[in-house]
Amino acid sequence: MEGSRVVDGAGFEAHLESLRSAARRMTSSDSESEDLVQDCLADAVQGARRLRKPGVLGAWLHQILRRRWYDLLRRRALERRRSGDGRPASDAGQDPEAAELVRRVLAALDEDTRRILELRFFQSRSSVEIARQLKRPAGTVRSQLFHALRKFESEFTRLCPKESL
Amino acid sequence: MSCLSEERFIHLLDRGGLEAAGSDDEFHLNSCDACRETWASIAAAGDVLAEAKPKTAGRATRWVPLAVAAAMLLAILAAIALRPTPSRDPVARFVDGTPEEARSARAELLKLGRNALPGLVAARPRLQGKARLAELQSLVWDLKSSSMRQDPEDLALVRKLETLKLDIAFSKTRFEDVLHFIRDWSGVNMVLDPALNPGIVEVLRLERTSLREVLDILCAVEGLEFDFRYKVVFVSSPLRLWSTDPKIGVPLTNCWRAQAPDSDPTARKLHTIRITADMQNAPLSACCEYMNEVGGTKVRADPSIVAELITMKVVDLPLDHVLELLTLLRGWDVRIEGGEVLIFARGQQ
């Protein structure tokens, strides 16, 4: 369509190799990684006009790729859970069971990590507001949030292992 | 430049993402694989978490009374529009009358302006498959665009909708994703009413169709409508767009306009400063910080609403209209207090 003519090739080529190698590291499979990169580029073409800072294109593409990967892990984990009762997996992002899966990941984290993530993402507090609430310096809270996200990611990939793909 | 600190990553996340990156960050992210990966990893984890946010019952059911009231009003409007009497109602004459009656009714309806739109839109289903449907659509467009032909910027927006042609092919795609694609492709600011949650567009395939017709068809699929409001194309339900009942219709302006004269320095800033914003599930507090930074005027929100999440994208829009889109569609308003702009929930004045 005409829209894609405007955005296709908008510097994506320069990042293809790094996307492919990141995808291969995630999936450990050539075919899965190629699919993942294709899905990522399809999303990127749809959203490219939103991006007004060309310098962050690579980081933005990697963010989409990683998001696609999490969606895939989650969908497959749900498919595995449902294989017993024959229900199909729907779009993970809109599925209440997908949200429940994320909350199970949170439940597996230590209390402080879980609390700070819930404040930020479930109660939509900014790091400054969390700092005020927890009576901690804002810089400390930002650092804790950073590590909390890392722990969440690690627990998420542990609960939705790629071996299930 | 050294790698981005942990705090800096979270700072970017708080500010709504990569668009908040400064030139140093931008330069570094462009050249450092490790920082790119780190950003991707924490931002995507944040997306997954935000998506799993539990929906509160209050929020989910808040619109039920409004929806019931809207349905009742729509039924009344439809009953009026569909009344099979040879009344002098110009909508009925336009829909059912002879070509001469329709012509005179058209002139009357044009004089009524936007007030004629709810009746015309309610009568539209009766004309499905009939030649007069095109005339009705043309009249609806004239009513929407008639007030837009004085200001050159408004006129340019109207012209864009009339002249831009596009090919689209979507299947099983969320309504808002289709709208966002059209918005991003055309460069026209389009905002979907956040009070609505339209469903999936099963199939939409159009070739060389004007932007205006694409919007007509897309909105018709979901029983929605669009109009020019707050200097953007605003998509909502007909009642939210045009009802004159303040409990149902979305207000046209923020209350500060009645409060502050144009000569007020803060009001002048709101009129003249233009901003571009792409907020994706950003807390209102972060949106205020962004407007402070970009707009150079102090914007703050009442503590009771600072945590509300905002998703909205506009490009190069005057700050006063950005504030209208940010607040009026969510039941909030804006007043000027001691040179500061205060966002508050209506009813908490």
Short mmCIF file of C-alpha atoms in Angstrom, two decimals:
data_model
loop_
_atom_site.label_atom_id
_atom_site.label_comp_id
_atom_site.label_asym_id
_atom_site.label_seq_id
_atom_site.Cartn_x
_atom_site.Cartn_y
_atom_site.Cartn_z
CA MET A 1 0.00 0.00 0.00
CA GLU A 2 1.01 3.60 -0.40
CA GLY A 3 1.76 4.01 3.29
CA SER A 4 4.45 1.40 3.24
CA ARG A 5 6.22 3.13 0.38
CA VAL A 6 6.88 6.05 2.66
CA VAL A 7 8.33 4.05 5.48
CA ASP A 8 9.90 0.97 3.95
CA GLY A 9 13.65 0.90 3.91
CA ALA A 10 13.71 3.80 6.35
CA GLY A 11 17.16 2.79 7.62
CA PHE A 12 16.02 -0.68 8.70
CA GLU A 13 18.69 -2.39 6.59
CA ALA A 14 21.47 -0.97 8.72
CA HIS A 15 20.06 -2.83 11.73
CA LEU A 16 19.08 -6.10 10.07
CA GLU A 17 22.22 -8.00 11.00
CA SER A 18 22.15 -6.98 14.64
CA LEU A 19 18.43 -7.85 14.81
CA ARG A 20 19.11 -11.25 13.27
CA SER A 21 21.91 -12.06 15.69
CA ALA A 22 19.84 -10.88 18.67
CA ALA A 23 16.94 -13.03 17.45
CA ARG A 24 19.24 -16.03 17.05
CA ARG A 25 20.51 -15.54 20.61
CA MET A 26 16.93 -15.50 21.87
CA THR A 27 15.52 -18.41 19.90
CA SER A 28 18.62 -20.56 19.26
CA SER A 29 16.97 -21.39 15.94
CA ASP A 30 17.61 -19.98 12.46
CA SER A 31 14.04 -20.39 11.25
CA GLU A 32 12.43 -19.05 14.44
CA SER A 33 14.80 -16.11 14.47
CA GLU A 34 14.02 -15.26 10.85
CA ASP A 35 10.27 -15.33 11.64
CA LEU A 36 10.85 -13.16 14.68
CA VAL A 37 12.78 -10.56 12.68
CA GLN A 38 10.08 -10.54 9.98
CA ASP A 39 7.37 -9.98 12.60
CA CYS A 40 9.46 -7.25 14.16
CA LEU A 41 9.91 -5.47 10.82
CA ALA A 42 6.20 -5.75 10.05
CA ASP A 43 5.43 -4.03 13.37
CA ALA A 44 8.14 -1.46 12.70
CA VAL A 45 6.77 -0.56 9.26
CA GLN A 46 3.39 0.09 10.88
CA GLY A 47 4.88 2.30 13.56
CA ALA A 48 7.86 3.92 11.84
CA ARG A 49 6.19 7.26 11.32
CA ARG A 50 5.82 7.58 15.07
CA LEU A 51 9.57 7.68 15.42
CA ARG A 52 10.98 11.14 15.10
CA LYS A 53 14.52 10.52 16.34
CA PRO A 54 16.52 8.57 13.77
CA GLY A 55 19.33 8.03 16.27
CA VAL A 56 17.16 5.73 18.36
CA LEU A 57 15.92 3.60 15.45
CA GLY A 58 18.17 0.66 16.40
CA ALA A 59 17.11 0.69 20.06
CA TRP A 60 13.48 0.99 18.98
CA LEU A 61 13.75 -1.96 16.59
CA HIS A 62 15.41 -4.07 19.28
CA GLN A 63 12.66 -3.14 21.71
CA ILE A 64 10.03 -4.36 19.22
CA LEU A 65 12.01 -7.52 18.60
CA ARG A 66 12.29 -8.23 22.30
CA ARG A 67 8.60 -7.52 22.80
CA ARG A 68 7.73 -9.92 19.98
CA TRP A 69 9.92 -12.53 21.64
CA TYR A 70 8.16 -12.15 25.00
CA ASP A 71 4.78 -12.41 23.25
CA LEU A 72 5.90 -15.59 21.51
CA LEU A 73 7.20 -17.14 24.74
CA ARG A 74 4.01 -16.26 26.53
CA ARG A 75 1.73 -17.53 23.78
CA ARG A 76 3.55 -20.83 23.56
CA ALA A 77 3.53 -21.23 27.36
CA LEU A 78 -0.24 -20.68 27.35
CA GLU A 79 -0.66 -23.11 24.46
CA ARG A 80 1.20 -25.72 26.45
CA ARG A 81 -1.04 -25.13 29.46
CA ARG A 82 -4.16 -25.36 27.35
CA SER A 83 -3.15 -28.33 25.27
CA GLY A 84 -4.87 -30.54 27.84
CA ASP A 85 -8.29 -28.93 27.52
CA GLY A 86 -8.13 -28.27 23.79
CA ARG A 87 -8.68 -24.51 23.99
CA PRO A 88 -6.81 -22.41 21.43
CA ALA A 89 -4.47 -19.67 22.60
CA SER A 90 -5.71 -16.21 21.69
CA ASP A 91 -3.65 -13.09 21.20
CA ALA A 92 -1.47 -13.10 24.28
CA GLY A 93 -1.66 -9.38 24.79
CA GLN A 94 -5.44 -9.36 25.19
CA ASP A 95 -5.79 -12.63 27.04
CA PRO A 96 -6.70 -12.56 30.75
CA GLU A 97 -4.70 -15.75 31.21
CA ALA A 98 -1.67 -13.98 29.76
CA ALA A 99 -2.05 -11.27 32.38
CA GLU A 100 -2.43 -13.97 35.01
CA LEU A 101 0.81 -15.53 33.78
CA VAL A 102 2.60 -12.22 34.25
CA ARG A 103 1.20 -11.94 37.76
CA ARG A 104 2.48 -15.45 38.50
CA VAL A 105 5.93 -14.29 37.43
CA LEU A 106 5.60 -11.35 39.80
CA ALA A 107 4.53 -13.63 42.62
CA ALA A 108 7.76 -15.56 42.21
CA LEU A 109 9.85 -12.44 42.88
CA ASP A 110 10.95 -11.21 46.29
CA GLU A 111 8.57 -8.83 48.03
CA ASP A 112 10.55 -5.62 47.55
CA THR A 113 11.04 -6.27 43.83
CA ARG A 114 7.39 -7.14 43.36
CA ARG A 115 6.24 -4.08 45.27
CA ILE A 116 8.32 -1.63 43.29
CA LEU A 117 7.18 -3.14 39.98
CA GLU A 118 3.53 -3.07 41.04
CA LEU A 119 3.82 0.56 42.10
CA ARG A 120 5.37 1.51 38.77
CA PHE A 121 3.35 -0.58 36.33
CA PHE A 122 0.08 -1.44 38.08
CA GLN A 123 -0.39 1.79 40.01
CA SER A 124 1.35 3.92 37.37
CA ARG A 125 3.56 5.82 39.79
CA SER A 126 6.62 7.57 38.40
CA SER A 127 9.95 6.82 40.04
CA VAL A 128 9.78 10.17 41.87
CA GLU A 129 6.37 9.29 43.30
CA ILE A 130 7.56 5.84 44.33
CA ALA A 131 10.56 7.42 46.03
CA ARG A 132 8.24 9.73 47.95
CA GLN A 133 6.00 6.84 48.96
CA LEU A 134 8.82 4.53 50.01
CA LYS A 135 10.84 7.37 51.55
CA ARG A 136 13.91 6.48 49.50
CA PRO A 137 16.07 8.71 47.29
CA ALA A 138 14.74 8.90 43.70
CA GLY A 139 18.08 7.71 42.32
CA THR A 140 17.95 4.62 44.52
CA VAL A 141 14.42 3.88 43.36
CA ARG A 142 15.43 4.20 39.70
CA SER A 143 18.30 1.82 40.23
CA GLN A 144 16.02 -0.60 42.09
CA LEU A 145 13.45 -0.38 39.30
CA PHE A 146 16.12 -1.17 36.76
CA HIS A 147 17.19 -4.30 38.64
CA ALA A 148 13.58 -5.24 39.34
CA LEU A 149 12.87 -5.23 35.60
CA ARG A 150 15.93 -7.41 35.02
CA LYS A 151 14.74 -9.86 37.66
CA PHE A 152 11.26 -9.88 36.17
CA GLU A 153 12.69 -10.62 32.75
CA SER A 154 14.81 -13.43 34.11
CA GLU A 155 11.88 -15.01 35.99
CA PHE A 156 9.62 -14.55 32.97
CA THR A 157 11.97 -16.46 30.68
CA ARG A 158 12.37 -19.12 33.36
CA LEU A 159 8.61 -19.66 33.58
CA CYS A 160 8.14 -19.50 29.79
CA PRO A 161 11.19 -21.45 28.61
CA LYS A 162 12.09 -21.36 24.95
CA GLU A 163 12.45 -25.15 24.98
CA SER A 164 8.66 -25.19 24.79
CA LEU A 165 8.81 -23.67 21.32
CA MET B 1 30.43 9.09 25.89
CA SER B 2 30.07 6.41 28.56
CA CYS B 3 27.19 3.95 28.66
CA LEU B 4 23.77 5.00 29.92
CA SER B 5 23.37 4.57 33.66
CA GLU B 6 20.68 2.38 35.20
CA GLU B 7 18.95 5.52 36.40
CA ARG B 8 19.00 7.02 32.95
CA PHE B 9 17.20 4.01 31.46
CA ILE B 10 14.43 4.33 34.05
CA HIS B 11 14.31 8.08 33.53
CA LEU B 12 13.64 7.45 29.82
CA LEU B 13 10.99 4.88 30.70
CA ASP B 14 9.31 7.39 33.03
CA ARG B 15 9.29 9.98 30.28
CA GLY B 16 7.43 7.69 27.90
CA GLY B 17 10.31 6.05 26.03
CA LEU B 18 12.88 6.75 23.37
CA GLU B 19 11.28 9.96 22.17
CA ALA B 20 12.44 11.49 25.44
CA ALA B 21 16.07 10.66 24.69
CA GLY B 22 18.38 13.65 24.65
CA SER B 23 20.90 14.12 21.87
CA ASP B 24 23.68 12.48 23.94
CA ASP B 25 21.47 9.46 24.66
CA GLU B 26 20.46 9.31 21.02
CA PHE B 27 24.05 9.39 19.84
CA HIS B 28 25.09 6.72 22.33
CA LEU B 29 22.14 4.39 21.68
CA ASN B 30 22.95 4.61 17.99
CA SER B 31 26.47 3.35 18.54
CA CYS B 32 26.40 1.04 21.59
CA ASP B 33 25.02 -2.46 21.08
CA ALA B 34 25.01 -3.19 24.81
CA CYS B 35 22.89 -0.16 25.71
CA ARG B 36 20.52 -0.90 22.83
CA GLU B 37 20.02 -4.43 24.14
CA THR B 38 19.59 -3.23 27.70
CA TRP B 39 17.01 -0.68 26.63
CA ALA B 40 15.15 -3.27 24.56
CA SER B 41 15.12 -5.68 27.42
CA ILE B 42 13.80 -3.38 30.16
CA ALA B 43 11.39 -1.45 27.93
CA ALA B 44 9.82 -4.65 26.59
CA ALA B 45 9.57 -6.06 30.13
CA GLY B 46 7.84 -2.82 31.16
CA ASP B 47 5.40 -3.17 28.24
CA VAL B 48 4.52 -6.72 29.30
CA LEU B 49 3.96 -5.58 32.88
CA ALA B 50 1.87 -2.54 31.96
CA GLU B 51 -0.32 -4.73 29.78
CA ALA B 52 -1.02 -7.04 32.72
CA LYS B 53 -2.22 -4.18 34.90
CA PRO B 54 -5.35 -5.33 36.74
CA LYS B 55 -8.44 -3.47 35.57
CA THR B 56 -10.35 -1.95 38.45
CA ALA B 57 -14.07 -2.58 38.57
CA GLY B 58 -14.78 1.11 38.87
CA ARG B 59 -12.92 1.94 35.73
CA ALA B 60 -14.46 -0.90 33.77
CA THR B 61 -18.01 -0.06 34.72
CA ARG B 62 -17.67 3.69 34.76
CA TRP B 63 -19.02 4.07 31.26
CA VAL B 64 -22.00 1.76 31.66
CA PRO B 65 -24.46 4.49 32.77
CA LEU B 66 -23.17 6.72 30.01
CA ALA B 67 -23.58 3.94 27.45
CA VAL B 68 -27.14 3.30 28.62
CA ALA B 69 -27.99 6.99 28.46
CA ALA B 70 -26.34 7.22 25.04
CA ALA B 71 -28.31 4.25 23.74
CA MET B 72 -31.58 5.74 24.98
CA LEU B 73 -30.85 9.10 23.44
CA LEU B 74 -29.81 7.52 20.18
CA ALA B 75 -33.06 5.57 20.13
CA ILE B 76 -35.02 8.79 20.69
CA LEU B 77 -33.11 10.58 17.97
CA ALA B 78 -33.62 7.66 15.60
CA ALA B 79 -37.35 7.59 16.41
CA ILE B 80 -37.58 11.29 15.64
CA ALA B 81 -35.61 10.94 12.45
CA LEU B 82 -37.53 7.89 11.28
CA ARG B 83 -41.00 9.23 12.11
CA PRO B 84 -43.12 8.42 9.02
CA THR B 85 -45.06 11.69 9.03
CA PRO B 86 -44.78 14.29 6.31
CA SER B 87 -43.59 16.68 9.01
CA ARG B 88 -41.72 19.86 8.39
CA ASP B 89 -38.65 18.30 10.01
CA PRO B 90 -35.87 19.08 7.55
CA VAL B 91 -34.09 15.76 8.24
CA ALA B 92 -37.20 13.80 7.31
CA ARG B 93 -37.71 15.94 4.20
CA PHE B 94 -34.10 15.49 3.23
CA VAL B 95 -34.31 11.72 3.64
CA ASP B 96 -37.82 11.00 2.35
CA GLY B 97 -38.87 14.05 0.36
CA THR B 98 -38.90 14.71 -3.34
CA PRO B 99 -35.69 16.05 -4.91
CA GLU B 100 -37.05 19.60 -4.54
CA GLU B 101 -37.96 19.06 -0.88
CA ALA B 102 -34.55 17.51 -0.24
CA ARG B 103 -32.85 20.54 -1.82
CA SER B 104 -34.69 23.03 0.37
CA ALA B 105 -34.20 20.81 3.44
CA ARG B 106 -30.47 20.75 2.70
CA ALA B 107 -30.33 24.54 2.78
CA GLU B 108 -32.19 24.57 6.11
CA LEU B 109 -29.93 21.95 7.61
CA LEU B 110 -26.85 23.86 6.53
CA LYS B 111 -28.19 26.87 8.43
CA LEU B 112 -28.61 24.68 11.54
CA GLY B 113 -24.91 23.79 11.36
CA ARG B 114 -23.56 21.05 13.59
CA ASN B 115 -26.89 20.86 15.46
CA ALA B 116 -28.27 19.04 12.43
CA LEU B 117 -25.64 16.31 12.56
CA PRO B 118 -27.13 13.95 15.21
CA GLY B 119 -30.45 13.68 13.34
CA LEU B 120 -28.76 13.16 9.98
CA VAL B 121 -26.40 10.52 11.31
CA ALA B 122 -29.28 8.71 13.05
CA ALA B 123 -31.24 8.70 9.78
CA ARG B 124 -28.36 7.34 7.75
CA PRO B 125 -29.15 3.60 8.15
CA ARG B 126 -32.45 4.16 6.35
CA LEU B 127 -30.59 5.19 3.22
CA GLN B 128 -28.32 2.16 2.98
CA GLY B 129 -28.16 1.07 -0.65
CA LYS B 130 -30.05 4.15 -1.89
CA ALA B 131 -28.71 6.88 -4.13
CA ARG B 132 -29.51 9.57 -1.58
CA LEU B 133 -26.99 8.12 0.88
CA ALA B 134 -24.21 9.84 -1.06
CA GLU B 135 -26.10 13.14 -0.82
CA LEU B 136 -26.50 12.67 2.93
CA GLN B 137 -22.80 11.89 3.33
CA SER B 138 -21.96 14.97 1.30
CA LEU B 139 -24.23 17.12 3.50
CA VAL B 140 -22.70 15.68 6.68
CA TRP B 141 -19.25 16.54 5.33
CA ASP B 142 -20.32 20.09 4.42
CA LEU B 143 -21.70 20.57 7.93
CA LYS B 144 -18.50 19.30 9.51
CA SER B 145 -16.18 21.31 7.31
CA SER B 146 -18.15 24.57 6.93
CA SER B 147 -16.64 26.12 10.05
CA MET B 148 -13.16 25.04 9.00
CA ARG B 149 -12.80 27.18 5.92
CA GLN B 150 -11.80 30.49 7.55
CA ASP B 151 -8.52 29.58 9.20
CA PRO B 152 -5.78 28.56 6.71
CA GLU B 153 -4.54 25.77 8.99
CA ASP B 154 -8.06 24.35 9.36
CA LEU B 155 -8.62 24.65 5.64
CA ALA B 156 -5.41 22.76 4.92
CA LEU B 157 -6.65 19.95 7.16
CA VAL B 158 -9.97 19.79 5.31
CA ARG B 159 -8.21 19.83 1.95
CA LYS B 160 -5.96 16.97 3.06
CA LEU B 161 -8.95 14.81 3.90
CA GLU B 162 -10.56 15.66 0.58
CA THR B 163 -7.55 15.15 -1.64
CA LEU B 164 -5.29 12.50 -0.09
CA LYS B 165 -6.06 9.13 -1.63
CA LEU B 166 -4.93 5.83 -0.23
CA ASP B 167 -5.13 2.10 -0.76
CA ILE B 168 -5.69 0.03 2.33
CA ALA B 169 -6.26 -3.62 3.06
CA PHE B 170 -6.82 -4.76 6.63
CA SER B 171 -8.37 -7.89 8.03
CA LYS B 172 -9.03 -8.78 11.63
CA THR B 173 -7.27 -5.66 12.84
CA ARG B 174 -8.08 -3.56 15.87
CA PHE B 175 -9.98 -0.39 14.98
CA GLU B 176 -7.46 1.81 16.70
CA ASP B 177 -4.57 0.16 14.86
CA VAL B 178 -6.26 0.90 11.53
CA LEU B 179 -6.84 4.49 12.61
CA HIS B 180 -3.26 4.85 13.81
CA PHE B 181 -1.96 3.52 10.52
CA ILE B 182 -4.04 6.06 8.60
CA ARG B 183 -2.91 8.80 10.99
CA ASP B 184 0.76 7.92 10.64
CA TRP B 185 0.53 7.53 6.88
CA SER B 186 -1.34 10.78 6.27
CA GLY B 187 0.38 12.92 8.90
CA VAL B 188 -3.05 14.20 9.97
CA ASN B 189 -3.56 14.40 13.72
CA MET B 190 -6.32 11.90 14.53
CA VAL B 191 -7.39 11.09 18.06
CA LEU B 192 -9.70 8.27 19.12
CA ASP B 193 -11.88 9.03 22.12
CA PRO B 194 -10.23 7.14 25.02
CA ALA B 195 -13.69 6.54 26.52
CA LEU B 196 -14.41 4.12 23.70
CA ASN B 197 -13.12 0.66 23.10
CA PRO B 198 -14.00 -0.19 19.51
CA GLY B 199 -13.58 -3.76 18.40
CA ILE B 200 -11.93 -5.57 15.53
CA VAL B 201 -12.31 -4.53 11.91
CA GLU B 202 -12.96 -7.81 10.13
CA VAL B 203 -12.19 -6.70 6.56
CA LEU B 204 -11.47 -3.26 5.15
CA ARG B 205 -10.17 -3.07 1.61
CA LEU B 206 -10.27 0.19 -0.32
CA GLU B 207 -8.39 1.47 -3.36
CA ARG B 208 -7.66 5.05 -4.34
CA THR B 209 -10.18 6.26 -1.80
CA SER B 210 -10.07 9.75 -0.29
CA LEU B 211 -9.05 10.02 3.33
CA ARG B 212 -12.44 11.47 4.15
CA GLU B 213 -14.27 8.47 2.65
CA VAL B 214 -11.92 6.03 4.35
CA LEU B 215 -12.75 7.64 7.69
CA ASP B 216 -16.48 7.62 6.86
CA ILE B 217 -16.39 3.91 6.09
CA LEU B 218 -14.09 2.96 8.96
CA CYS B 219 -16.24 4.84 11.48
CA ALA B 220 -19.47 3.43 10.04
CA VAL B 221 -18.16 -0.09 10.64
CA GLU B 222 -18.10 0.60 14.40
CA GLY B 223 -21.06 2.99 14.64
CA LEU B 224 -18.68 5.87 15.28
CA GLU B 225 -18.25 9.29 13.70
CA PHE B 226 -15.55 11.88 13.30
CA ASP B 227 -15.48 15.65 13.41
CA PHE B 228 -12.95 18.45 13.50
CA ARG B 229 -12.35 19.27 17.12
CA TYR B 230 -9.39 20.68 19.05
CA LYS B 231 -7.54 21.15 15.70
CA VAL B 232 -7.51 17.39 15.09
CA VAL B 233 -9.77 14.79 13.54
CA PHE B 234 -11.56 13.51 16.61
CA VAL B 235 -13.22 10.07 16.42
CA SER B 236 -15.96 9.28 18.89
CA SER B 237 -19.60 8.24 19.18
CA PRO B 238 -22.15 10.60 17.59
CA LEU B 239 -23.56 11.48 21.00
CA ARG B 240 -20.22 12.24 22.57
CA LEU B 241 -19.44 14.41 19.55
CA TRP B 242 -22.61 16.39 19.18
CA SER B 243 -24.89 16.04 22.19
CA THR B 244 -25.54 19.41 23.78
CA ASP B 245 -26.21 17.72 27.13
CA PRO B 246 -23.04 18.49 29.14
CA LYS B 247 -23.38 15.13 30.89
CA ILE B 248 -23.02 13.31 27.57
CA GLY B 249 -21.29 15.50 25.00
CA VAL B 250 -17.56 16.16 25.24
CA PRO B 251 -17.04 19.86 26.09
CA LEU B 252 -15.66 22.06 23.35
CA THR B 253 -13.12 23.95 25.44
CA ASN B 254 -11.35 24.02 28.78
CA CYS B 255 -12.71 26.32 31.44
CA TRP B 256 -9.54 28.43 31.60
CA ARG B 257 -10.56 30.11 28.33
CA ALA B 258 -13.46 31.80 30.11
CA GLN B 259 -11.23 32.54 33.08
CA ALA B 260 -8.14 34.14 31.54
CA PRO B 261 -8.05 36.96 28.98
CA ASP B 262 -5.97 36.44 25.84
CA SER B 263 -3.49 38.97 27.21
CA ASP B 264 -2.72 36.73 30.21
CA PRO B 265 0.91 35.59 29.80
CA THR B 266 0.09 31.95 30.59
CA ALA B 267 -2.89 31.97 28.23
CA ARG B 268 -0.67 33.48 25.52
CA LYS B 269 1.84 30.69 26.00
CA LEU B 270 -0.87 28.05 25.74
CA HIS B 271 -2.08 29.60 22.48
CA THR B 272 1.31 29.97 20.86
CA ILE B 273 3.52 27.09 21.98
CA ARG B 274 3.22 24.05 19.75
CA ILE B 275 4.24 20.62 20.90
CA THR B 276 4.61 17.11 19.57
CA ALA B 277 3.76 14.33 21.99
CA ASP B 278 3.68 10.56 21.76
CA MET B 279 2.45 9.21 25.07
CA GLN B 280 2.08 5.47 25.40
CA ASN B 281 0.59 4.47 28.73
CA ALA B 282 2.47 7.34 30.36
CA PRO B 283 1.30 8.50 33.79
CA LEU B 284 -0.32 11.94 33.71
CA SER B 285 2.47 13.16 35.98
CA ALA B 286 5.04 12.27 33.31
CA CYS B 287 2.93 14.02 30.66
CA CYS B 288 2.90 17.16 32.81
CA GLU B 289 6.67 16.99 33.23
CA TYR B 290 7.04 16.67 29.46
CA MET B 291 4.81 19.68 28.84
CA ASN B 292 6.75 21.67 31.44
CA GLU B 293 9.96 20.82 29.68
CA VAL B 294 8.83 21.34 26.11
CA GLY B 295 6.24 24.05 26.64
CA GLY B 296 8.18 26.14 29.12
CA THR B 297 5.10 26.68 31.24
CA LYS B 298 4.33 25.07 34.58
CA VAL B 299 1.71 22.34 34.15
CA ARG B 300 0.67 20.22 37.10
CA ALA B 301 -2.14 17.79 37.84
CA ASP B 302 -4.31 17.24 40.86
CA PRO B 303 -2.80 14.41 43.00
CA SER B 304 -5.99 12.35 42.61
CA ILE B 305 -5.37 11.87 38.88
CA VAL B 306 -1.58 12.03 38.43
CA ALA B 307 -1.32 8.25 38.16
CA GLU B 308 -3.85 7.93 35.34
CA LEU B 309 -2.28 6.44 32.22
CA ILE B 310 -2.35 8.44 29.02
CA THR B 311 -1.97 7.20 25.47
CA MET B 312 -2.12 9.96 22.89
CA LYS B 313 -0.12 11.04 19.89
CA VAL B 314 -0.22 14.48 18.32
CA VAL B 315 2.22 16.24 16.08
CA ASP B 316 2.90 19.98 16.11
CA LEU B 317 -0.27 21.05 17.90
CA PRO B 318 -0.80 24.20 20.00
CA LEU B 319 -0.50 23.40 23.70
CA ASP B 320 -4.03 24.64 24.45
CA HIS B 321 -5.48 21.99 22.15
CA VAL B 322 -3.15 19.29 23.48
CA LEU B 323 -4.50 20.07 26.94
CA GLU B 324 -8.07 19.88 25.67
CA LEU B 325 -7.44 16.44 24.19
CA LEU B 326 -5.66 15.33 27.32
CA THR B 327 -8.36 16.47 29.72
CA LEU B 328 -11.82 16.93 28.23
CA LEU B 329 -12.06 13.40 26.84
CA ARG B 330 -11.34 12.01 30.31
CA GLY B 331 -13.74 14.11 32.36
CA TRP B 332 -11.02 16.51 33.48
CA ASP B 333 -10.53 20.22 32.95
CA VAL B 334 -7.85 22.89 33.13
CA ARG B 335 -7.66 26.18 35.01
CA ILE B 336 -4.92 28.74 35.40
CA GLU B 337 -3.83 29.38 38.99
CA GLY B 338 -1.09 31.83 39.88
CA GLY B 339 0.47 31.57 36.43
CA GLU B 340 0.41 27.77 36.56
CA VAL B 341 -1.75 25.41 34.55
CA LEU B 342 -3.67 23.01 36.80
CA ILE B 343 -5.35 19.85 35.51
CA PHE B 344 -8.17 18.67 37.73
CA ALA B 345 -11.07 16.20 37.65
CA ARG B 346 -14.36 17.95 36.97
CA GLY B 347 -16.47 18.04 40.11
CA GLN B 348 -13.38 18.64 42.25
CA GLN B 349 -13.16 22.35 41.65
#
